[in-house]
mmCIF file of C-alpha atoms and ligand atoms in Angstrom:
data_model
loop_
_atom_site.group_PDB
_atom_site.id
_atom_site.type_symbol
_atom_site.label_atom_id
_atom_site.label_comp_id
_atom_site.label_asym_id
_atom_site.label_seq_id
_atom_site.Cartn_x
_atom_site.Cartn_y
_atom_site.Cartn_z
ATOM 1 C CA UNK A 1 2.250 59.873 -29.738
ATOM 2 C CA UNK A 2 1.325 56.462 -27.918
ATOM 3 C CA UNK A 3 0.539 55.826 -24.636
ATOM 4 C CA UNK A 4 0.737 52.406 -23.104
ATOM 5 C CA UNK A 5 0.516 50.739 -19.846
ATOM 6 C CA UNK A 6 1.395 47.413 -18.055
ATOM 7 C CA UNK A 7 0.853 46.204 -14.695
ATOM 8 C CA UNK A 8 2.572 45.569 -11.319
ATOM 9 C CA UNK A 9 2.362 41.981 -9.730
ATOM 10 C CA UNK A 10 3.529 40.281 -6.551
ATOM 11 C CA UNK A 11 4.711 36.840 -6.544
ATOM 12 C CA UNK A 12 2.318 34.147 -5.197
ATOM 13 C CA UNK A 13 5.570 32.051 -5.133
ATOM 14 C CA UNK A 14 9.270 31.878 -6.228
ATOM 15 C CA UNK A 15 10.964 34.712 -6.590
ATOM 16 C CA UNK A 16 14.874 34.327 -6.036
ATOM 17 C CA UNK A 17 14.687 30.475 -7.114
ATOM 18 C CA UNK A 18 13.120 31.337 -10.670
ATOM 19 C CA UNK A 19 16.206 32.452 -11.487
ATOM 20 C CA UNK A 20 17.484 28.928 -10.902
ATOM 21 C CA UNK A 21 15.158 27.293 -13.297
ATOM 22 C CA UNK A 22 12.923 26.712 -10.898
ATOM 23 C CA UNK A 23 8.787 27.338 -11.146
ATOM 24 C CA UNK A 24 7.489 30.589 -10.306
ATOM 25 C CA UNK A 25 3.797 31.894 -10.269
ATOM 26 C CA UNK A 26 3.020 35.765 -9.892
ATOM 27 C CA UNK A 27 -0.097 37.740 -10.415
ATOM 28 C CA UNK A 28 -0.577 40.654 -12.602
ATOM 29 C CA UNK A 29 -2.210 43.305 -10.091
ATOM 30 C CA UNK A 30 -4.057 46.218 -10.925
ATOM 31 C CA UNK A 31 -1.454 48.981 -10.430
ATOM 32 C CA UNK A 32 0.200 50.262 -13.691
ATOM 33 C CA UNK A 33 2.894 51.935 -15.055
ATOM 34 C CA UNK A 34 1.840 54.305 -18.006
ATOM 35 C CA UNK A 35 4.265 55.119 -20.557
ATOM 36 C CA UNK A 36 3.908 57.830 -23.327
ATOM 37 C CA UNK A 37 6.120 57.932 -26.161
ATOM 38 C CA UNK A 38 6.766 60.383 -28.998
ATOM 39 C CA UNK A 39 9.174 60.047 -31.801
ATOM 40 C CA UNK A 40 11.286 63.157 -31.749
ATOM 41 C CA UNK A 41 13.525 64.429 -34.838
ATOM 42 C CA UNK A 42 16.724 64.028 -33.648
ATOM 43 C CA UNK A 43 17.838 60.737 -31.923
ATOM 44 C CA UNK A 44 18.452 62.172 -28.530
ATOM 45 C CA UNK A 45 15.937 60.284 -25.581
ATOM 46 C CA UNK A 46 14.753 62.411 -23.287
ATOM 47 C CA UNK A 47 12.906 61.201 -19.674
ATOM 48 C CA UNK A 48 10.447 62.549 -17.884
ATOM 49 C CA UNK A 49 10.240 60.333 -14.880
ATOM 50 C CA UNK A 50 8.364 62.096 -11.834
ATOM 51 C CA UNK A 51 8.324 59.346 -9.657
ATOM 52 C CA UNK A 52 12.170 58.574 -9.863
ATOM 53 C CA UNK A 53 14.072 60.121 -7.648
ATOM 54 C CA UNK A 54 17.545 60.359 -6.850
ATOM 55 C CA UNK A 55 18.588 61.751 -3.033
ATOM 56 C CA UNK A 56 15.530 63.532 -3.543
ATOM 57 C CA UNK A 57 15.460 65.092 -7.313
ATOM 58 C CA UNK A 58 13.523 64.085 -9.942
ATOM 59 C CA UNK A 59 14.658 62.721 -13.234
ATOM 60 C CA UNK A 60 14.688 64.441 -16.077
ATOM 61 C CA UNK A 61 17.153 62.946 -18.654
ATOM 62 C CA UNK A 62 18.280 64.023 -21.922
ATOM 63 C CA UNK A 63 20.824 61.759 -23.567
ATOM 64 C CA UNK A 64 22.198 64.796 -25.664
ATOM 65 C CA UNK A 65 23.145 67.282 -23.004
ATOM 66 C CA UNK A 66 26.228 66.066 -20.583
ATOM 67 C CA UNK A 67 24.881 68.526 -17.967
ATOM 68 C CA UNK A 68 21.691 66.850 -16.160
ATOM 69 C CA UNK A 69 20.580 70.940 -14.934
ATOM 70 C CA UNK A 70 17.282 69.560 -12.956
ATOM 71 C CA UNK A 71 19.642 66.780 -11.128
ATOM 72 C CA UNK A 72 22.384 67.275 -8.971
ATOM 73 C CA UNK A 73 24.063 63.565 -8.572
ATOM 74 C CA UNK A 74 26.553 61.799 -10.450
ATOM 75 C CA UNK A 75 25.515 61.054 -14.379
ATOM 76 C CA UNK A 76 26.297 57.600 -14.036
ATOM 77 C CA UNK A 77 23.764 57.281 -11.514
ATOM 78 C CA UNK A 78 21.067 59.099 -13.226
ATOM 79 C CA UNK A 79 21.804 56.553 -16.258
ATOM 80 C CA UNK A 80 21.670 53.471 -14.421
ATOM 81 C CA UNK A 81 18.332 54.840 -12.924
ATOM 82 C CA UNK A 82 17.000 55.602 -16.427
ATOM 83 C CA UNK A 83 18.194 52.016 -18.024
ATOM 84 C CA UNK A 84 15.401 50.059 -18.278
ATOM 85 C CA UNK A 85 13.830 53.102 -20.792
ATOM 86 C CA UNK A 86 17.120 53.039 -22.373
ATOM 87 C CA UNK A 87 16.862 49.206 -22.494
ATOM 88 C CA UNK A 88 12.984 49.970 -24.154
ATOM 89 C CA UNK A 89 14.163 52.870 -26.493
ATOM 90 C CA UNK A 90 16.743 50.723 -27.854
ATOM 91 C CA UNK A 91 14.015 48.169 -28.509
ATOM 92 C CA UNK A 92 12.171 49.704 -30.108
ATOM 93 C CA UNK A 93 14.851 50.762 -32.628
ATOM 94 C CA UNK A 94 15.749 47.323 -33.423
ATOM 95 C CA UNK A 95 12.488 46.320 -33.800
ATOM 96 C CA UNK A 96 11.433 49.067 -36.314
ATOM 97 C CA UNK A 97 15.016 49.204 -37.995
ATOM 98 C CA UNK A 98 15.512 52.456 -37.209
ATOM 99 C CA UNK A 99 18.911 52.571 -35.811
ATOM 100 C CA UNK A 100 18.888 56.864 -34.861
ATOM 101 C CA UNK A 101 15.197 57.064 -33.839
ATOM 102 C CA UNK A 102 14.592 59.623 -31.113
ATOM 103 C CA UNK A 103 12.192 59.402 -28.412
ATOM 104 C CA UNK A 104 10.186 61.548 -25.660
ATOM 105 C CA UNK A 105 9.220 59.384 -22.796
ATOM 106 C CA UNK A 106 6.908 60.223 -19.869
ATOM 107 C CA UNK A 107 6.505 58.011 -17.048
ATOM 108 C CA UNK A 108 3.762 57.699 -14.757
ATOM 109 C CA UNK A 109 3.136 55.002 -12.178
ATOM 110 C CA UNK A 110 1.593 53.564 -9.531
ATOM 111 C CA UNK A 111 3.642 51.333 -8.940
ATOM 112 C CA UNK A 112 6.411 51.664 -5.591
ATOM 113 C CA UNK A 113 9.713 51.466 -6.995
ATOM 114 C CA UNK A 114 11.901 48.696 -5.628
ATOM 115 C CA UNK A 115 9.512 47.087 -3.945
ATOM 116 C CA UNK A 116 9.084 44.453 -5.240
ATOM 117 C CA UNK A 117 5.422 44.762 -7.038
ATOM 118 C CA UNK A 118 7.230 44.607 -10.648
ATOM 119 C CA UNK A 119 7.878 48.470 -11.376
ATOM 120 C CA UNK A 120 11.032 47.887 -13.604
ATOM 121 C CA UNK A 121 8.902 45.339 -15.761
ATOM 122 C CA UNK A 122 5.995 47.030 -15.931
ATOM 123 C CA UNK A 123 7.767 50.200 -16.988
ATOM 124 C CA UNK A 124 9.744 48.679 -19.385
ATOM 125 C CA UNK A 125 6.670 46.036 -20.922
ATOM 126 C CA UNK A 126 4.691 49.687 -21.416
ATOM 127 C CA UNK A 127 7.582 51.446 -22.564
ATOM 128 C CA UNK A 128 8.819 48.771 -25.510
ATOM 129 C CA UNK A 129 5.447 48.573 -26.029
ATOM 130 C CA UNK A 130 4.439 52.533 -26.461
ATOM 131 C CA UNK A 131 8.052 53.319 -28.385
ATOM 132 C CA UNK A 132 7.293 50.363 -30.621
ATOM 133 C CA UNK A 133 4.217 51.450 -31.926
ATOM 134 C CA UNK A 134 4.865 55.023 -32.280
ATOM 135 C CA UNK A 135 7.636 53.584 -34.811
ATOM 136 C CA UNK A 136 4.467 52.040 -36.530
ATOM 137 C CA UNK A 137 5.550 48.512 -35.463
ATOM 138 C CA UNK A 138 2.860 45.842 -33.678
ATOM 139 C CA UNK A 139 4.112 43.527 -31.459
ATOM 140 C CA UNK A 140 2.539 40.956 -29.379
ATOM 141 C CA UNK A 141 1.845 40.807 -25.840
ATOM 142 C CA UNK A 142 4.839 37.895 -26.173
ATOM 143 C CA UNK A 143 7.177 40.061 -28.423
ATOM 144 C CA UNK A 144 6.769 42.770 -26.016
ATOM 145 C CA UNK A 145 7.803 40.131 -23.044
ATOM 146 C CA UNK A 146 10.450 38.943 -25.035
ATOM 147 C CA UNK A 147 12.637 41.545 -25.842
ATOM 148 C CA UNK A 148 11.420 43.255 -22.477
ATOM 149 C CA UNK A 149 13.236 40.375 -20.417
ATOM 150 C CA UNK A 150 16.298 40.898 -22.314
ATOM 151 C CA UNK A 151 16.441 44.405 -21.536
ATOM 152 C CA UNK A 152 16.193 43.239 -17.368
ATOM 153 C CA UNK A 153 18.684 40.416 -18.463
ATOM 154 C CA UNK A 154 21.207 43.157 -18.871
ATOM 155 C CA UNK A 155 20.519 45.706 -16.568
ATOM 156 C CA UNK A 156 19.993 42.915 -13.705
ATOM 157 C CA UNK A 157 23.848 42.345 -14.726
ATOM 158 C CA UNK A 158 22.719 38.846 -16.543
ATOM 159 C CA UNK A 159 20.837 37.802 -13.743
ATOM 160 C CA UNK A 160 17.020 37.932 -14.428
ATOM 161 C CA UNK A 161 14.070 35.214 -15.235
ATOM 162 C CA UNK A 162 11.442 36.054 -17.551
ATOM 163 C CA UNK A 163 8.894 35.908 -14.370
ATOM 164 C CA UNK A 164 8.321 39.979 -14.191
ATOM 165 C CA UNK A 165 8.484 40.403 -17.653
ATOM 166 C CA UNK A 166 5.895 37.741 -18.795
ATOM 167 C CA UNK A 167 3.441 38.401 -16.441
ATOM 168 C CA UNK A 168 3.147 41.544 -16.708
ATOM 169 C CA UNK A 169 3.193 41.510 -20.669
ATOM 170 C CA UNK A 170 0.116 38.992 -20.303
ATOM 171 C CA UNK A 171 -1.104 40.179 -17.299
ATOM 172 C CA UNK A 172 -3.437 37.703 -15.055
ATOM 173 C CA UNK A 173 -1.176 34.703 -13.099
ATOM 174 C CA UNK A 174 1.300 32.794 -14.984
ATOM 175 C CA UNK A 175 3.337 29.853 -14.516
ATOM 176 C CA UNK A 176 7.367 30.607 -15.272
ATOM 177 C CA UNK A 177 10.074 27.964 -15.862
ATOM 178 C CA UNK A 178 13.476 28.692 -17.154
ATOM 179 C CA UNK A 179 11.976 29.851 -20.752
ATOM 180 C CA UNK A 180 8.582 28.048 -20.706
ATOM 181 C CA UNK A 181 6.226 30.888 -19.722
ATOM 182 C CA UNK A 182 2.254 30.027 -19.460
ATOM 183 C CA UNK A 183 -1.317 31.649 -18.372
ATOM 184 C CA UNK A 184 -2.631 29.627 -15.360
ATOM 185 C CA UNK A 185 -6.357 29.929 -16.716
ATOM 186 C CA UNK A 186 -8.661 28.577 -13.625
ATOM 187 C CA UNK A 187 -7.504 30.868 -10.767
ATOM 188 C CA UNK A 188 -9.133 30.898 -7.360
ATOM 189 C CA UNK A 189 -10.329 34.418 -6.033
ATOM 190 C CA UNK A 190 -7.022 36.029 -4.318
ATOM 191 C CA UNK A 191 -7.960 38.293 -1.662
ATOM 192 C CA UNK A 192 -4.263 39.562 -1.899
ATOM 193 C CA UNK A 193 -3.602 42.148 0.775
ATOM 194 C CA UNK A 194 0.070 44.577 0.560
ATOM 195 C CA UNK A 195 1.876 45.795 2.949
ATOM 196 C CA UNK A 196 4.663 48.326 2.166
ATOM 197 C CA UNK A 197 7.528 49.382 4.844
ATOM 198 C CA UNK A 198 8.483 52.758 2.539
ATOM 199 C CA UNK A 199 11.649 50.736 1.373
ATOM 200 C CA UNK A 200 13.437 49.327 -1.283
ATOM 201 C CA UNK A 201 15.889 46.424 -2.180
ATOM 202 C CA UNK A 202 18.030 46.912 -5.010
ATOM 203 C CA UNK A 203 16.875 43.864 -7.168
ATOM 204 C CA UNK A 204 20.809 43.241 -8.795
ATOM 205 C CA UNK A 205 23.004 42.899 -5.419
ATOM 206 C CA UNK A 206 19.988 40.317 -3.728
ATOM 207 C CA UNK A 207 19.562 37.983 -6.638
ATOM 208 C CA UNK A 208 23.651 38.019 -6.042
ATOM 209 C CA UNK A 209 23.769 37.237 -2.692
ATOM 210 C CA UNK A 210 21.278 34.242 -3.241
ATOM 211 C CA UNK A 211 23.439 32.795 -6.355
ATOM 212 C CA UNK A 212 27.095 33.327 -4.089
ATOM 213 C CA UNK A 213 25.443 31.625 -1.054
ATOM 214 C CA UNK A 214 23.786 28.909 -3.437
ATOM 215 C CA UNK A 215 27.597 28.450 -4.512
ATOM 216 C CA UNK A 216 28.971 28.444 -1.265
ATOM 217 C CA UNK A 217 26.656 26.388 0.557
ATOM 218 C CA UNK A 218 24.677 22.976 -0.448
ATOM 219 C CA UNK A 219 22.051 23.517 1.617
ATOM 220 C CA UNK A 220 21.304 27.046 0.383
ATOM 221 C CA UNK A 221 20.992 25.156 -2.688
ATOM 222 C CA UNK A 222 18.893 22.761 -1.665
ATOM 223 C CA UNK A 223 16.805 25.539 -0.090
ATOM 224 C CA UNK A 224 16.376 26.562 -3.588
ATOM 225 C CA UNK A 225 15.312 24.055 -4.869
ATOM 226 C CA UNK A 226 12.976 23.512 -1.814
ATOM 227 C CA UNK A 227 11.186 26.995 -2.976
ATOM 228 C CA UNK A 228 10.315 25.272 -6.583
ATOM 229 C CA UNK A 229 8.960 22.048 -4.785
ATOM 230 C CA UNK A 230 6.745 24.423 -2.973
ATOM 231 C CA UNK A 231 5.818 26.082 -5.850
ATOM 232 C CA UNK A 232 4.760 22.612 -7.516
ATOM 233 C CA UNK A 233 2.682 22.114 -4.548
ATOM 234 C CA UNK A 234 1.007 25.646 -4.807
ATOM 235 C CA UNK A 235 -0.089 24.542 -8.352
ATOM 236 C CA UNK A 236 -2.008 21.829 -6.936
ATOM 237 C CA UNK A 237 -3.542 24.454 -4.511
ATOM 238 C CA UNK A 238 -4.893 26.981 -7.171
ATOM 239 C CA UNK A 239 -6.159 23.908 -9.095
ATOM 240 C CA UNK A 240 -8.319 22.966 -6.304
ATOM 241 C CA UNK A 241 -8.838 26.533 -5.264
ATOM 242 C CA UNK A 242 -7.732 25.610 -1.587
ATOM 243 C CA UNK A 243 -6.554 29.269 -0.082
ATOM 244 C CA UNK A 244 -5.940 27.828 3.367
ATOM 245 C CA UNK A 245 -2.993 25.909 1.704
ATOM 246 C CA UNK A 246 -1.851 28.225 -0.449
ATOM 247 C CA UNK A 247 -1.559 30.621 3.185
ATOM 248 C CA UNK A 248 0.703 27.765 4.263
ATOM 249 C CA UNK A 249 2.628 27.560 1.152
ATOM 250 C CA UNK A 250 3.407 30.825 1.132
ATOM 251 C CA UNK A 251 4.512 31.071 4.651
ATOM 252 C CA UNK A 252 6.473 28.434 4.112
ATOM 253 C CA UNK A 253 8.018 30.597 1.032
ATOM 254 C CA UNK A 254 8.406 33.241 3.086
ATOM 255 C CA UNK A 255 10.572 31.520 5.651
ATOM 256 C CA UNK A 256 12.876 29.666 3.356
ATOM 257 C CA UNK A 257 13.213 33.182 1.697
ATOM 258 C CA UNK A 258 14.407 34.559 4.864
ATOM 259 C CA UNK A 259 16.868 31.670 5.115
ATOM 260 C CA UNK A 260 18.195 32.754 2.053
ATOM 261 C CA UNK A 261 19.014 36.618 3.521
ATOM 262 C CA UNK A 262 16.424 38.234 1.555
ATOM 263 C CA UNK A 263 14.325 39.805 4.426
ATOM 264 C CA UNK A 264 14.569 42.132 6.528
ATOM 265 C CA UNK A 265 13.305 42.844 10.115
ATOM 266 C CA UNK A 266 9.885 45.627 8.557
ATOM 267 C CA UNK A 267 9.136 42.694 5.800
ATOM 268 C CA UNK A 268 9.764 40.120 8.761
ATOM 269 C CA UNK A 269 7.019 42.375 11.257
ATOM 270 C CA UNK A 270 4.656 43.302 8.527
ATOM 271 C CA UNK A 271 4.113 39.345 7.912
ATOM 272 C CA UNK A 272 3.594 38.615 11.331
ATOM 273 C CA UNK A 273 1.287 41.114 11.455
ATOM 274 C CA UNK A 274 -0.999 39.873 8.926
ATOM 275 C CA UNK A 275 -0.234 35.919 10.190
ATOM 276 C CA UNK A 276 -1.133 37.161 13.546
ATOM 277 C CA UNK A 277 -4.388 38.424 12.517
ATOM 278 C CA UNK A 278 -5.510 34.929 11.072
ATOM 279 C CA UNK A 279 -4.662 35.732 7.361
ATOM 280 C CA UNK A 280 -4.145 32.560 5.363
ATOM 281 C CA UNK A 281 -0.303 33.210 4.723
ATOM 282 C CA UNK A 282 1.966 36.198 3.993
ATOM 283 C CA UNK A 283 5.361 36.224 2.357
ATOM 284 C CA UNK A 284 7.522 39.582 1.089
ATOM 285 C CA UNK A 285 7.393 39.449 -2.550
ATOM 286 C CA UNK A 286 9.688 40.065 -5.217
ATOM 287 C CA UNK A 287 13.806 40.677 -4.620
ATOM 288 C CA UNK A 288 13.167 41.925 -1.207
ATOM 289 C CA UNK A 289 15.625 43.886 1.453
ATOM 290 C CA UNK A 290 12.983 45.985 1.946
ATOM 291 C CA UNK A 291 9.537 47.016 -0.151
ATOM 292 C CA UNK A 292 6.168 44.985 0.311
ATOM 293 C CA UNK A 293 4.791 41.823 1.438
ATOM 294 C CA UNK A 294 1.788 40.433 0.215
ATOM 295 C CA UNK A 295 -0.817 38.163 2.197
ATOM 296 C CA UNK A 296 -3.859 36.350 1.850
ATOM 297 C CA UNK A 297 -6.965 37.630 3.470
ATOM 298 C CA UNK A 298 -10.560 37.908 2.737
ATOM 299 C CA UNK A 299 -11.235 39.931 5.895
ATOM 300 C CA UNK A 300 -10.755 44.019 6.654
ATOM 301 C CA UNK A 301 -8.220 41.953 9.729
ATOM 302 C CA UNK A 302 -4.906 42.058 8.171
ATOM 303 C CA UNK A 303 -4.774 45.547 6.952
ATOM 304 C CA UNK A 304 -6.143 47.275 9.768
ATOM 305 C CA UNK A 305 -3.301 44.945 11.606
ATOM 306 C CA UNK A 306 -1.004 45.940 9.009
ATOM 307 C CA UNK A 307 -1.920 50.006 9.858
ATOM 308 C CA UNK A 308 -0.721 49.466 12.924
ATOM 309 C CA UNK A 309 2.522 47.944 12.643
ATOM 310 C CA UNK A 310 5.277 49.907 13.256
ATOM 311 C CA UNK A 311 7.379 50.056 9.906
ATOM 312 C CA UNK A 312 4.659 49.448 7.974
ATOM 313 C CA UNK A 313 4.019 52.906 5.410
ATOM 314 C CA UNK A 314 1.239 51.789 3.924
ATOM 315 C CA UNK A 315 -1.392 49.135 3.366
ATOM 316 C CA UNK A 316 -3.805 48.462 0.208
ATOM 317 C CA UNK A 317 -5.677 46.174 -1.218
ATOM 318 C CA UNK A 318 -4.245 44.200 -4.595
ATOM 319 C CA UNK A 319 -6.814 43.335 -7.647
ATOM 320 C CA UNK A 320 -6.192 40.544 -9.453
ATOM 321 C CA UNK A 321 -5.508 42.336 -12.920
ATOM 322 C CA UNK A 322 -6.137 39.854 -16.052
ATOM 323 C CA UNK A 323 -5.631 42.640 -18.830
ATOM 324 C CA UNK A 324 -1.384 42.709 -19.425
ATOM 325 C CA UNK A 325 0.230 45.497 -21.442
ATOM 326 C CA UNK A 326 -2.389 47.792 -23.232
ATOM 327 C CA UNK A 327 -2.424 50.561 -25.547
ATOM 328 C CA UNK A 328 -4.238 53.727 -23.710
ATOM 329 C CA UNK A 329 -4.012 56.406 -26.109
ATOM 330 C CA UNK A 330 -2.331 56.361 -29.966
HETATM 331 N N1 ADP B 1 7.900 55.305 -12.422
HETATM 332 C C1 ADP B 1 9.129 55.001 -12.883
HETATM 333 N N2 ADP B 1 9.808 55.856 -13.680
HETATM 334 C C2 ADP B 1 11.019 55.549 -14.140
HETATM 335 N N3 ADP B 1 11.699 54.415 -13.847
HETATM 336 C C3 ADP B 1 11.081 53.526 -13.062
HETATM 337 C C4 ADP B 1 9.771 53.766 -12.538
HETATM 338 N N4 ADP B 1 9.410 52.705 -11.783
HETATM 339 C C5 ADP B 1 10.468 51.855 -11.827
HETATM 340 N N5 ADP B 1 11.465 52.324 -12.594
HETATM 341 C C6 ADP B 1 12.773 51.675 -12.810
HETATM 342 O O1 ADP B 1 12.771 50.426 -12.155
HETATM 343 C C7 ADP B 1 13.734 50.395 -11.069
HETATM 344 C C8 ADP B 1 13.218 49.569 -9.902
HETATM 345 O O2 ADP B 1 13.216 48.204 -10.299
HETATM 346 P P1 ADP B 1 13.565 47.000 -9.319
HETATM 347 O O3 ADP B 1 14.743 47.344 -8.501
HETATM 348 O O4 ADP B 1 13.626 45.772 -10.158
HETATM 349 O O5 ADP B 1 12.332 46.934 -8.350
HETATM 350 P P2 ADP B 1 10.821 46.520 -8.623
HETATM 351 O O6 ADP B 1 10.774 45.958 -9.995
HETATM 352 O O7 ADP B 1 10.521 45.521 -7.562
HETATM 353 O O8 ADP B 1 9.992 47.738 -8.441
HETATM 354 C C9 ADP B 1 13.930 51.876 -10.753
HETATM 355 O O9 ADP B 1 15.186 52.087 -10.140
HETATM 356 C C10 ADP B 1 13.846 52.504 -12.137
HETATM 357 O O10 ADP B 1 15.058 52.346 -12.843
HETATM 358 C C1 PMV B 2 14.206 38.157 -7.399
HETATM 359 C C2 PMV B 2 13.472 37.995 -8.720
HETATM 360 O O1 PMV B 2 13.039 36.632 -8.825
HETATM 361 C C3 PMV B 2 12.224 38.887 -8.790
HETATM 362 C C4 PMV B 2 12.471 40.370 -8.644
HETATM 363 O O2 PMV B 2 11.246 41.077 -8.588
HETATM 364 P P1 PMV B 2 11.223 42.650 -8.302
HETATM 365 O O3 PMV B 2 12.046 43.293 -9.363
HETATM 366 O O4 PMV B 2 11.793 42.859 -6.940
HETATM 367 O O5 PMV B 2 9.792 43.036 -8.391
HETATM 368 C C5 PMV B 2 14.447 38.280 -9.868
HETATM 369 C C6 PMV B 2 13.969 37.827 -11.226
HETATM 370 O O6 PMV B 2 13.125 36.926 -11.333
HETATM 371 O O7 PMV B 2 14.506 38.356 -12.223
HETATM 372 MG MG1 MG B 3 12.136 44.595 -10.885
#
């Protein structure tokens, strides 16, 4: 049995427009997923997944039974929900050669699902990972990011940067463009603050909203592209470990992101909230729709603002995390 874990992260900047092949830089925070894996003796996979619910049952999957006895929606849903360990299992095989292995896998996380702190990378960096090893096969922090961004590639419907993947593989902040992926080594302290509306975006149908309206309209493009200029700006900002600009920046990222339909009015109030209370900048991170926004604060300010903002479930702190995928237990 092996027991890995891999982190969460928001995005100091460029969600959406990394997909676009342009710059992106999130932070690896210190919220994990945990993934235990034992090689069974058949080749059935079997889930354990506490924290994923579907209209309000757990998931327990087992790839050999059709009936799903503990779940009471459609199959095809349940499997969609359970793809990214899929996605790892499968892995995992190909990496050890082992074509039929069977796996146990029991998730446990603390990071919100579909909100846009990184759960489906972070479960399936831990998960490759975890399976990998208990097949008796070492991979590298960038193995493990590697094949883990080709398992989001596909269930993202081929629409997925290596962003998510990477950092939380590495952990700490990194710098992502198209398929160059690199640590950012000197990083200013990042008094990140979350705020979290209870919601969730489904990652898939927002990144394809961005790409039809970046088809339709040139502006939307340009917007786009707008977001990686930004980014290139940040950059200069966490060189000279000015927060005050990277507040701007990110505001700034946040409204363009809201241009491009990926808000919504709780992610919209929540960063108000925290600009209102004099933090240095908030934006929503990740896909969006719904989930968390992240802001820049070094006072208590923000999140006691954020506590009472209607629409806002809960508040917390964010760590900095510089440790990426790690092996727990083996
Ligand atoms: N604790 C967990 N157990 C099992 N699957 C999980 C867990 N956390 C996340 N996932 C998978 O990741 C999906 C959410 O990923 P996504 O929509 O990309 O949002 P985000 O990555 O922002 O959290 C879930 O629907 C589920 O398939
Ligand atoms: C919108 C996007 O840039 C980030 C998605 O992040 P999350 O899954 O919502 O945490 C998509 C991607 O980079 O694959
Ligand atoms: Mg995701």
């Amino acid at each position: 049995m092996v027991v890995s874990s891999a982190p969460g992260k928001v995005y100091l900047f460029g969600e959406h427009a990394v997909v676009y092949g342009e710059p992106a830089v999130p932070c690896a925070i210190e919220r994990r997923a945990t993934v235990e894996v034992e090689e069974r003796d058949d080749d059935a996979l079997r889930v354990h997944a506490a924290d994923l619910t579907l209209d309000g049952y757990t998931v327990e999957y087992d790839s050999n039974s059709d009936a799903h006895p503990d779940v009471d929606v459609a199959p095809s849903l349940i499997e969609a929900g359970v793809g990214y360990l899929n996605g790892a299992a499968e892995q995992a095989r190909d990496a050890a050669d082992r074509p039929n292995a069977g796996f146990e896998i029991t998730v446990e996380s603390s990071i919100p699902l579909g909100a846009g702190l990184g759960s489906s990378a972070a479960v399936v960096v831990a998960g490759i990972d975890a399976a990998t090893r208990e097949l008796g096969v070492d991979l590298t922090a960038r193995e493990v990011a590697q094949r883990a961004y080709e398992v989001e590639y596909e269930v993202q419907d081929g629409q997925a940067s290596r962003a998510d993947t990477f950092c939380s593989a590495v952990g700490g902040a990194v710098r992502v463009e198209g398929d160059d992926c690199r640590a950012i080594t000197e990083v200013p302290n990042l008094p990140f603050v979350i705020g979290y509306d209870g919601g969730e975006g489904d990652t898939g149908e927002l990144v394809a909203g961005v790409r039809s309206l970046r088809e339709e309209y040139e502006f939307a493009a340009t917007t786009v592209e707008t977001i990686g200029d930004i980014v290139r700006e940040g950059e200069q900002a966490i060189r000279e470990g000015d927060i005050e600009e990277l507040g701007r920046l990110m505001d700034f990222n946040h409204g363009l992101l809201e241009a491009l339909g990926v808000s919504s009015r709780s992610l919209d109030e929540m960063v108000w909230a925290a600009r209102e209370s004099n933090a240095y900048g908030a934006k929503l991170t990740g896909a969006g729709g719904g989930g968390c926004i992240v802001a820049l604060d070094d006072t208590e300010e923000a999140e006691t603002a954020l506590k009472y903002t209607p629409g806002c479930e809960q508040t917390f702190r964010a760590e900095l995390d510089t440790e990426g995928v790690r092996v727990e237990e083996a």
